Tab-separated table of C-alpha atoms in Angstrom:
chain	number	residue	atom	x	y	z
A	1	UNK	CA	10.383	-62.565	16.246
A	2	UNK	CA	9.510	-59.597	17.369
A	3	UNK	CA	11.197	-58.632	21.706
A	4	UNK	CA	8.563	-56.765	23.826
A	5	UNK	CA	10.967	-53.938	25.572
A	6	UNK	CA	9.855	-53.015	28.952
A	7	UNK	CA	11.129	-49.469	29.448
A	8	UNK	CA	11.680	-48.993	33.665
A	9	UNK	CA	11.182	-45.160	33.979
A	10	UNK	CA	12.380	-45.045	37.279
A	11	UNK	CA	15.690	-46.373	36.543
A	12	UNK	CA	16.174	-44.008	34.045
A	13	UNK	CA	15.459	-40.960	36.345
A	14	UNK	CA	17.573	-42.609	39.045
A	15	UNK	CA	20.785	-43.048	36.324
A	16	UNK	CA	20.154	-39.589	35.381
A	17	UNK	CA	20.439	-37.756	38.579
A	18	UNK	CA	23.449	-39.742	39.480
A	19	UNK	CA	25.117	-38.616	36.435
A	20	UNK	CA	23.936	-35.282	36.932
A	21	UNK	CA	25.430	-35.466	40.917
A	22	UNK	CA	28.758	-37.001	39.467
A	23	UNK	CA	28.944	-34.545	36.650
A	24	UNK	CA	28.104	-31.506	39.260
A	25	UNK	CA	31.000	-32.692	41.961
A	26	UNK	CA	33.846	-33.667	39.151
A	27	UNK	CA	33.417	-29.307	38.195
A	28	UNK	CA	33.475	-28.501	41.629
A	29	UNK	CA	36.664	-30.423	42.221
A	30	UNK	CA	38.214	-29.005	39.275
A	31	UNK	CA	37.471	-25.751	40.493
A	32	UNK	CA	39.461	-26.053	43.590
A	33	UNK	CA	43.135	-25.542	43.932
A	34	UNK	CA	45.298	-26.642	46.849
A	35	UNK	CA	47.319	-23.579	48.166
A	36	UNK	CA	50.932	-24.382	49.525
A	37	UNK	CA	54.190	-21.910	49.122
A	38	UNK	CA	52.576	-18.916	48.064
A	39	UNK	CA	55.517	-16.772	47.475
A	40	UNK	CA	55.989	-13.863	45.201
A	41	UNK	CA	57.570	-15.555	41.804
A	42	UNK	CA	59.203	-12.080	41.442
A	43	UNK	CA	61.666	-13.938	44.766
A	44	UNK	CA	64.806	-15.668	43.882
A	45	UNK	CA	66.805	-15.551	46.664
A	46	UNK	CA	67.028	-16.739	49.766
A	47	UNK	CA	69.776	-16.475	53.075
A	48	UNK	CA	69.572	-18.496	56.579
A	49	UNK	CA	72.491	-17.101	58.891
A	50	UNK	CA	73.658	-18.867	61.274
A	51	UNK	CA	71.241	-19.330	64.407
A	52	UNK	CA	73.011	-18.826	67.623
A	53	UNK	CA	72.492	-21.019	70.998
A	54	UNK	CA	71.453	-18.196	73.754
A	55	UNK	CA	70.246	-20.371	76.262
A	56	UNK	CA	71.711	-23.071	78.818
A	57	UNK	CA	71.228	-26.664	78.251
A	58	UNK	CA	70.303	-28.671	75.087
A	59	UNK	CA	72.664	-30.139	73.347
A	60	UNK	CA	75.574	-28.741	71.440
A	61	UNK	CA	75.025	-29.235	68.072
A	62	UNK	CA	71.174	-28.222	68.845
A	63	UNK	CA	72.194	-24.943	66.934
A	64	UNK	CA	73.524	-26.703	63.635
A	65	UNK	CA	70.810	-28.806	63.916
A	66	UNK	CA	68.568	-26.599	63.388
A	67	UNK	CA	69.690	-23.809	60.715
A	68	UNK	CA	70.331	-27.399	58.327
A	69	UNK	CA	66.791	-28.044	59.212
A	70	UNK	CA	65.396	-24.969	58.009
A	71	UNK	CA	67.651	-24.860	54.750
A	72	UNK	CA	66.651	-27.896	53.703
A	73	UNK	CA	63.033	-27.558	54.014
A	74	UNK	CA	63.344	-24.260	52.347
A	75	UNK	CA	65.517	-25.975	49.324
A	76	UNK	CA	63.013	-28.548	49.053
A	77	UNK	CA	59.872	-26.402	48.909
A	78	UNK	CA	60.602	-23.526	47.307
A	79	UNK	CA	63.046	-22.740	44.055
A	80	UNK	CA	64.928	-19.845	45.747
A	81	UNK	CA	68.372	-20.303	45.422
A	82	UNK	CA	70.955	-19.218	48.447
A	83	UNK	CA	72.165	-16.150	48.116
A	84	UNK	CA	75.076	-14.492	50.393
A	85	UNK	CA	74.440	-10.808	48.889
A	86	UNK	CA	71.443	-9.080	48.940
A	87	UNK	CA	68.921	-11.609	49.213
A	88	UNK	CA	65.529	-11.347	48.757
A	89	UNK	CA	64.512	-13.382	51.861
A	90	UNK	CA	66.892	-13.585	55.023
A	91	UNK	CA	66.295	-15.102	58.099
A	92	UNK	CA	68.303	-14.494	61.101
A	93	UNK	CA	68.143	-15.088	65.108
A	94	UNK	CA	68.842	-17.138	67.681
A	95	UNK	CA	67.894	-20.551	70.107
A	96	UNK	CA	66.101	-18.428	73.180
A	97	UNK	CA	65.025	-21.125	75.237
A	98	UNK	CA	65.804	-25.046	75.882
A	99	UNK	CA	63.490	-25.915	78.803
A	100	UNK	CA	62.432	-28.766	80.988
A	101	UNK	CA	59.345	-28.711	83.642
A	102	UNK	CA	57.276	-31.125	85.015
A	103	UNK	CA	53.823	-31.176	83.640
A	104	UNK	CA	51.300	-33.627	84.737
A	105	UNK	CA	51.689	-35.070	88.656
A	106	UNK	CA	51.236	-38.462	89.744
A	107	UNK	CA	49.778	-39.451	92.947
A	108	UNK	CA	53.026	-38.963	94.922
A	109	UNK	CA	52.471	-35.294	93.842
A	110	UNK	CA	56.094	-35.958	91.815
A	111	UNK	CA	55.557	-34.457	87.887
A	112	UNK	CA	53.926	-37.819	86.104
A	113	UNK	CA	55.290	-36.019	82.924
A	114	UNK	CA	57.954	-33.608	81.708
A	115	UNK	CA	57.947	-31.182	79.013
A	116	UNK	CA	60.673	-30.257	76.317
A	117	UNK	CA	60.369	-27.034	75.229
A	118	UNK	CA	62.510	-24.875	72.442
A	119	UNK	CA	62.072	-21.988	71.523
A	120	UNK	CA	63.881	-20.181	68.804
A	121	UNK	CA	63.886	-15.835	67.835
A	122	UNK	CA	63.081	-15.814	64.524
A	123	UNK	CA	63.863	-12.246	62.171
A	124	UNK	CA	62.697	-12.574	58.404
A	125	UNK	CA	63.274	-9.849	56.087
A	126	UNK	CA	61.599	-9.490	52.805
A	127	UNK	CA	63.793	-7.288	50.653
A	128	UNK	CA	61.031	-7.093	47.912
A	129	UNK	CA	57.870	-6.170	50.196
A	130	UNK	CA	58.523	-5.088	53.528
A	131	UNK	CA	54.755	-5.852	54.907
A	132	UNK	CA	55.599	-9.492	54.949
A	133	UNK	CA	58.892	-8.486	57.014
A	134	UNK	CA	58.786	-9.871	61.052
A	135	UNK	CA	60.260	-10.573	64.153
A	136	UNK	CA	58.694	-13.197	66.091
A	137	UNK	CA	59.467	-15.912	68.530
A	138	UNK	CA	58.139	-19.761	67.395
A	139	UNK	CA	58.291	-22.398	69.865
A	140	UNK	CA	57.175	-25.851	70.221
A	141	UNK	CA	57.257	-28.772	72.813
A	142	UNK	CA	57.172	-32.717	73.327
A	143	UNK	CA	56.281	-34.152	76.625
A	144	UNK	CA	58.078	-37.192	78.239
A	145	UNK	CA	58.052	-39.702	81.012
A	146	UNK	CA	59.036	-38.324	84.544
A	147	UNK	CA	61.191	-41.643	84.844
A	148	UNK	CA	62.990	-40.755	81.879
A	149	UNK	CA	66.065	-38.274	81.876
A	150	UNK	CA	65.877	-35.365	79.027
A	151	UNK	CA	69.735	-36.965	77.835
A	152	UNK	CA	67.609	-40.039	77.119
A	153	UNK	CA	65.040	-38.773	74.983
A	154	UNK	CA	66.177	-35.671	73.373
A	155	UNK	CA	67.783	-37.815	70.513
A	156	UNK	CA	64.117	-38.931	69.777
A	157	UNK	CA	62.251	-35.521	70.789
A	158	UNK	CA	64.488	-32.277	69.856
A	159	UNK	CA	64.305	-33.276	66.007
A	160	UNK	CA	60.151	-33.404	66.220
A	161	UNK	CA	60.256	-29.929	67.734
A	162	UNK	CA	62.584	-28.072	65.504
A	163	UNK	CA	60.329	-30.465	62.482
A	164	UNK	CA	57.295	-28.755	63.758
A	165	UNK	CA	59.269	-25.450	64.399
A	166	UNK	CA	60.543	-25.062	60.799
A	167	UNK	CA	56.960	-25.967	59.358
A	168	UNK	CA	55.471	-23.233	61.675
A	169	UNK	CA	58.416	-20.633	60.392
A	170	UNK	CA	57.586	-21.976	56.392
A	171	UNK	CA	53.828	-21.362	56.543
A	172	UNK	CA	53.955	-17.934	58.293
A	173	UNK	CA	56.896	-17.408	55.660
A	174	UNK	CA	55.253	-18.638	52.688
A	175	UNK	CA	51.895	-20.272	53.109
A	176	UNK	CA	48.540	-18.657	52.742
A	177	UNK	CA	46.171	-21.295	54.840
């Protein structure tokens, strides 16, 4: 017994674009490569000093805090190893700035919101190319209830700033995006 095959045309055109689509977006995905930590493989080293607290308020350990912070992060992203002798990378500065203002006003004209700022001093050295060397100043803030008093929330708000801080000092350090 012989099958009578009806051949749809159109189906067949429509299959083969799609696999020509899926085919031409799997090599354009494979073609792309993500771009984190971008540092010179010829590096090895690496040194955080000490930050120093030069400002008034915040709280004590603010300065501890933060230099863990940024050795972690740089332990877990990177493979440099810490170095106390002529490093390759060193980092060095201080806390500049622990401020609180008000921000947005209610209809009493009293600030509706505060703001949290920190700002840290931040000197990097690159031992191996001195271009990539600087001396800036990163800073970063959270905003907070007026009723609220900055002892009550900087448990919750100081670690999301120096978070956000040590990301901004990593990709100006290391990241090319």
């Amino acid at each position: 017994m012989l099958y009578k095959v009806k051949i749809d045309f159109f189906k067949i055109r429509v299959f083969a674009i799609y696999c020509l689509l899926v085919t031409f977006n799997c090599s354009l995905i494979s073609c792309y490569t993500f771009r984190g930590a971008s540092l010179d493989p010829n590096l090895k080293t690496i040194q955080i000093q000490n930050f120093q607290f030069q400002t008034a308020g915040g709280p004590p350990n603010l300065s501890l805090q933060f230099n863990e912070k940024l050795k972690e992060y740089f332990q877990r992203n990177t493979s440099l190893k810490t170095a106390n002798i002529n490093p390759d990378l060193m980092f060095e500065g201080a806390i500049t700035g622990f401020t609180v203002e008000p921000k947005a006003a209610s209809s009493d004209d009293k600030g509706g919101l505060n703001r949290l700022t920190i700002t840290i001093s931040v000197k990097f050295t690159n031992a191996k190319n001195d271009e990539k060397s600087y001396d800036q100043e990163f800073s970063f803030y959270q905003d907070f209830a007026q009723t609220q008093t900055i002892t009550a929330v900087q448990g919750e708000l100081v670690p999301k700033i120096l978070d956000q801080i040590v990301l901004d000092i990593f990709n100006k350090t290391a990241g090319e995006w």
